[in-house]
mmCIF file of C-alpha atoms in Angstrom:
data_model
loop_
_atom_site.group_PDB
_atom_site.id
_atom_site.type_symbol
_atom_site.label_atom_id
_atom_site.label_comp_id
_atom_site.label_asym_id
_atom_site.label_seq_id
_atom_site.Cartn_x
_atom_site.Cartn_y
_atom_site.Cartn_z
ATOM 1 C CA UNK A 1 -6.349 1.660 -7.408
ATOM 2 C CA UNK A 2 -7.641 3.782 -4.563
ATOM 3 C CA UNK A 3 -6.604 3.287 -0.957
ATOM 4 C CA UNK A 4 -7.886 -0.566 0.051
ATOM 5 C CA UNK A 5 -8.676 -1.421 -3.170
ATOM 6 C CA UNK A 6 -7.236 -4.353 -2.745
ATOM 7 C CA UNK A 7 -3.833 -3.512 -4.136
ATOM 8 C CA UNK A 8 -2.336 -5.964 -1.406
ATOM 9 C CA UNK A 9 -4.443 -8.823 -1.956
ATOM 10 C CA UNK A 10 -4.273 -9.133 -5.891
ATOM 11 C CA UNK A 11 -0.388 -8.379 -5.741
ATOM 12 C CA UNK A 12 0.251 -11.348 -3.443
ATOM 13 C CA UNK A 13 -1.548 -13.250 -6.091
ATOM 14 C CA UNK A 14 0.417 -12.280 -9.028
ATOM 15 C CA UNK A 15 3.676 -12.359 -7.199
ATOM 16 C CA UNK A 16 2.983 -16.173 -5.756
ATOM 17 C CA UNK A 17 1.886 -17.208 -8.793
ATOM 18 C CA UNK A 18 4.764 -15.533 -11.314
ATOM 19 C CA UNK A 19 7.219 -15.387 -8.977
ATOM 20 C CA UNK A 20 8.139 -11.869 -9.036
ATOM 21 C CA UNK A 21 9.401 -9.616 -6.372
ATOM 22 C CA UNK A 22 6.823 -7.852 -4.553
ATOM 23 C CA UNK A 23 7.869 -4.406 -3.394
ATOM 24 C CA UNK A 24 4.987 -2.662 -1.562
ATOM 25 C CA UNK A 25 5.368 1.173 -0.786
ATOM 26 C CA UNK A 26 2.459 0.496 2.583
ATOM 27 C CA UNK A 27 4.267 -2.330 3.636
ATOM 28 C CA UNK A 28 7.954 -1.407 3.361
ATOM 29 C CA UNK A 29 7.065 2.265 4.606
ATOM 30 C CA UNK A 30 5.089 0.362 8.247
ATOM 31 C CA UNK A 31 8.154 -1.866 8.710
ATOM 32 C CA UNK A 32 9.972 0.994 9.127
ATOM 33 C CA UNK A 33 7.165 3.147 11.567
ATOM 34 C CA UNK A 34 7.293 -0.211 13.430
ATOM 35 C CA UNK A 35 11.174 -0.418 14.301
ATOM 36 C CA UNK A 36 10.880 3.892 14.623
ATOM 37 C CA UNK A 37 13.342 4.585 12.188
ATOM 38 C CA UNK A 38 13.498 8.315 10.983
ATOM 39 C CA UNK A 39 12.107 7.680 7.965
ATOM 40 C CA UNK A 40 9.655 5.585 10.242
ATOM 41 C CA UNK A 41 9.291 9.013 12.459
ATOM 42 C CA UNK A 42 8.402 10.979 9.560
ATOM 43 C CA UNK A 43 6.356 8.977 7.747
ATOM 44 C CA UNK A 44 3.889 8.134 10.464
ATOM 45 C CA UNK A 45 2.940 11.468 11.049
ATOM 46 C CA UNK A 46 1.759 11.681 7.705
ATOM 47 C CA UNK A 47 -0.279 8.621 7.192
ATOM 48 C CA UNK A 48 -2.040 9.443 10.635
ATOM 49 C CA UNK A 49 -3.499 12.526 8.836
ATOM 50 C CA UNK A 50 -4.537 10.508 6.125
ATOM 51 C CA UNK A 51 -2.335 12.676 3.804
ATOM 52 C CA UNK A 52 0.040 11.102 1.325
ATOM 53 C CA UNK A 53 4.417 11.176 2.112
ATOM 54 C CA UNK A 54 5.712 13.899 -0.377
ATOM 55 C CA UNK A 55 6.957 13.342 -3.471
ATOM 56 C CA UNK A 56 11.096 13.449 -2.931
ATOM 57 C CA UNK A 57 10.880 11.070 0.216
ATOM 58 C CA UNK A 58 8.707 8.446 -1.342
ATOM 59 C CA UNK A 59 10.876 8.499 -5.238
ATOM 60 C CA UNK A 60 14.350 8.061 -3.078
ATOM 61 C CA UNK A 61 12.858 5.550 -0.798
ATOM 62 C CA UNK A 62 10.932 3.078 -3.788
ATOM 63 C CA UNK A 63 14.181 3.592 -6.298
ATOM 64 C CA UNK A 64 16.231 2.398 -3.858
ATOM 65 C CA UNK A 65 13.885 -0.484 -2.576
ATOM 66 C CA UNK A 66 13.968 -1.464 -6.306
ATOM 67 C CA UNK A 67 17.340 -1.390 -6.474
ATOM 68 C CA UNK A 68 17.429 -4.401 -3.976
ATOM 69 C CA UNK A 69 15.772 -6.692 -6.097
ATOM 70 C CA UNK A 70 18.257 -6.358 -8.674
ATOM 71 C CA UNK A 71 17.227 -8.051 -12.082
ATOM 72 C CA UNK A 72 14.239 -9.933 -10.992
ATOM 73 C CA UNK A 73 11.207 -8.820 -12.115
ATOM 74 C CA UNK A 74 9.104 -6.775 -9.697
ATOM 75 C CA UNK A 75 5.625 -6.085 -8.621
ATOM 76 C CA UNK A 76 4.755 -2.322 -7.306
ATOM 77 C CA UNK A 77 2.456 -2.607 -5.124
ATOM 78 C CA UNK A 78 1.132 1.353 -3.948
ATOM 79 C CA UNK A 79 4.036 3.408 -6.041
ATOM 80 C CA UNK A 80 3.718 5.603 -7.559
ATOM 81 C CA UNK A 81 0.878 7.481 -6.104
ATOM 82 C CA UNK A 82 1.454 10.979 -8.289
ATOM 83 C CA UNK A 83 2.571 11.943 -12.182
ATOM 84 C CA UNK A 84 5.795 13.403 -10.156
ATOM 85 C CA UNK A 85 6.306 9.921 -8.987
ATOM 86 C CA UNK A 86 5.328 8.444 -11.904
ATOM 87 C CA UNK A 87 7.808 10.572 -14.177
ATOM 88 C CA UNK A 88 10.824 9.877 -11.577
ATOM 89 C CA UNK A 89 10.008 5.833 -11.752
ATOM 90 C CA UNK A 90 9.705 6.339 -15.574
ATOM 91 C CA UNK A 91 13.219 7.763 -15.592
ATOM 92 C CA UNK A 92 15.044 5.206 -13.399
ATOM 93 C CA UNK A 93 12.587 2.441 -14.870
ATOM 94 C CA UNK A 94 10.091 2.516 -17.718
ATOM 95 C CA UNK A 95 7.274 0.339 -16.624
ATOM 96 C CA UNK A 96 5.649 -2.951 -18.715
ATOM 97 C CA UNK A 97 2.488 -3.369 -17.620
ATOM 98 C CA UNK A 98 0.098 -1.132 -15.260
ATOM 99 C CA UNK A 99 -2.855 -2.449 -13.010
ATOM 100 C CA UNK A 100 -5.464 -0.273 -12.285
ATOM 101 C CA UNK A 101 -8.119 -2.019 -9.641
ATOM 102 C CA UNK A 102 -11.900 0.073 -9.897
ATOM 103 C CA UNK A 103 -13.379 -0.251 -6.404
ATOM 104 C CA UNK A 104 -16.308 1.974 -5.681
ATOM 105 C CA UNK A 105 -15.726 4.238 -2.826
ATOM 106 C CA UNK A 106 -18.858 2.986 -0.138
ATOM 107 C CA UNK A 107 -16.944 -0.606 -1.065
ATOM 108 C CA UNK A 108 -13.427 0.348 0.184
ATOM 109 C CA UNK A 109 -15.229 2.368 3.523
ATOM 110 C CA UNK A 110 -17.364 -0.539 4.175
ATOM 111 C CA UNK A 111 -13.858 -2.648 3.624
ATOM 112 C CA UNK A 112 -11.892 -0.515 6.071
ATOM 113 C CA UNK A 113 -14.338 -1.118 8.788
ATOM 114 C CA UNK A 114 -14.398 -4.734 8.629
ATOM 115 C CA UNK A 115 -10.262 -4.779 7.967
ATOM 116 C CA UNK A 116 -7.693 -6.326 10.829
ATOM 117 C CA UNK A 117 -4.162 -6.162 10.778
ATOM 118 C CA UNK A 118 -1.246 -8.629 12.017
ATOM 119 C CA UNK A 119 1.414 -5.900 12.203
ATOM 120 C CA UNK A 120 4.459 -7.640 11.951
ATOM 121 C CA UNK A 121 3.770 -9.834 9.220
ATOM 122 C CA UNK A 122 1.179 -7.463 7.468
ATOM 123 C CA UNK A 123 -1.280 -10.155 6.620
ATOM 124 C CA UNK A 124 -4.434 -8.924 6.417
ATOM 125 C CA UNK A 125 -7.849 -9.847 7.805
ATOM 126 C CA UNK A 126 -11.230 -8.888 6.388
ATOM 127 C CA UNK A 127 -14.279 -9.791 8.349
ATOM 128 C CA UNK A 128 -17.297 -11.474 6.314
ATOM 129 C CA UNK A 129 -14.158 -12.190 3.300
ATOM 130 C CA UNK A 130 -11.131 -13.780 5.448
ATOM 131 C CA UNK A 131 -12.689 -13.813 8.886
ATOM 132 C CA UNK A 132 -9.145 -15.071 10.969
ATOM 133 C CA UNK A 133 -9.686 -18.552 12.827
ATOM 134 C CA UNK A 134 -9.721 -16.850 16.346
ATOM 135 C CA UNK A 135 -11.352 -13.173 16.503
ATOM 136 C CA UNK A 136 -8.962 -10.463 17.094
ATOM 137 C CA UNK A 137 -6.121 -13.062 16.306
ATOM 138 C CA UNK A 138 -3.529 -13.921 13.809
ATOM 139 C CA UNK A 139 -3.924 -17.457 12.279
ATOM 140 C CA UNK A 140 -0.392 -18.382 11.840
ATOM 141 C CA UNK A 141 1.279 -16.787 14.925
ATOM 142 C CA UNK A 142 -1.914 -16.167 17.406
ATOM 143 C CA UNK A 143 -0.474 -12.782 18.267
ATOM 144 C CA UNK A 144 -3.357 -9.747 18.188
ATOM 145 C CA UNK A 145 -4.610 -7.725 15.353
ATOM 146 C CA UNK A 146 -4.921 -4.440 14.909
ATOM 147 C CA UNK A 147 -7.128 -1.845 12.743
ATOM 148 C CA UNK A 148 -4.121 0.513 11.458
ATOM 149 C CA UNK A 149 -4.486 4.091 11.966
ATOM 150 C CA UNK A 150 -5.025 5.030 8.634
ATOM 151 C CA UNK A 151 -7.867 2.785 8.447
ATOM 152 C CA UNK A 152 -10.228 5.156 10.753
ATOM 153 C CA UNK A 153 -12.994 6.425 8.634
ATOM 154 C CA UNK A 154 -11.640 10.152 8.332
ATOM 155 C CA UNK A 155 -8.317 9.191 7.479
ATOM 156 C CA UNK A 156 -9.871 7.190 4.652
ATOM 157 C CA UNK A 157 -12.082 9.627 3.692
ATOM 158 C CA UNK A 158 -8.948 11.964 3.385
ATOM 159 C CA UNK A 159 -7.021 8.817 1.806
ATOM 160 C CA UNK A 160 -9.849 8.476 -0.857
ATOM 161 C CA UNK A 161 -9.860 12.664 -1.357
ATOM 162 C CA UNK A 162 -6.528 12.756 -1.620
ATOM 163 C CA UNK A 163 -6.536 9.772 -4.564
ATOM 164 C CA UNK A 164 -9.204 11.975 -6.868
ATOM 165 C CA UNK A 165 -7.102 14.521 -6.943
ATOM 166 C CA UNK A 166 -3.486 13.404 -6.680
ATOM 167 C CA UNK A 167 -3.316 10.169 -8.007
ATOM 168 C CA UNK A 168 -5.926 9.448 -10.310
ATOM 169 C CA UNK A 169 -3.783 11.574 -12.718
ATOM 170 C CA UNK A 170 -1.488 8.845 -12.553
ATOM 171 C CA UNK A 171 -3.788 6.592 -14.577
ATOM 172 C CA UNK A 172 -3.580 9.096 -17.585
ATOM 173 C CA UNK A 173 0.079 9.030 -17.641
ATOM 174 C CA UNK A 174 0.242 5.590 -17.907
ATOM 175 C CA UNK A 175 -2.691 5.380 -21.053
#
């Protein structure tokens, strides 16, 4: 599915309810833009543009993320985001099943707008669908939220660009 889709929220789902590991290229790639690691570094500049990492950092970085969850079954959650991805995964992995989540694009900006962030945990906060408790704070730890940098309308106009052209391709593969 397209940026916000809701890629986060349905995976959760699945994973809680079939107990699968849940390995989620957003989340693993802010974890490490929050403790500034170079991959961190170089990553951040990218998603601030609204452009997508390229294709060599993001294929290392998931195989070896899957790698960690040795022979459990997994949940992608975001990955892979281009055929060249897609082909590199198939390689190391071929898939079972693929989700594809159709979200019209005035949803996901109207989404965006409304979406809050508790960074260190990455649960997320949608207001009108999963208003938190407290405005502006997380329900389990209290601590502020935060509208991620990515989610400013221009970067998701560029996010949802970027997915026509780049990743929708993906779905073919996969048919």
């Amino acid at each position: 599915g397209a940026p916000a889709s809701g890629k986060g929220t349905i995976s959760s789902r699945i994973v809680k309810k079939y107990n699968v590991a849940h390995v989620s290229s957003g989340d693993k790639l802010r974890d490490h833009i929050e403790k500034q690691t170079e991959l961190g570094k170089e990553v951040k500049s990218y998603l601030n543009e609204g452009k997508l990492v390229p294709d060599d950092v993001m294929i290392k970085f998931m195989i070896a993320e899957l790698r960690k969850v040795d022979n459990r079954p997994w949940l992608l959650d975001g990955f892979p985001r281009t055929v060249g991805q897609a082909n590199a995964l198939w390689e190391v992995q071929p898939v079972d099943v693929v989700l594809n989540l159709v979200v019209p694009f005035e949803v996901i900006i109207d989404r965006v707008k409304s979406r809050w962030v508790h960074l260190p945990s990455g649960r997320v906060y949608n207001i009108g669908f999963n208003t938190p408790k407290v405005m502006g704070k997380d329900d389990v730890t209290g601590e502020d939220l935060v509208q991620r940098p990515d989610d400013r309308p221009e970067a998701v106009q560029k996010r949802l660009d970027i997915y026509e052209t780049v990743t929708r391709p993906v779905i073919d593969f996969y048919k």
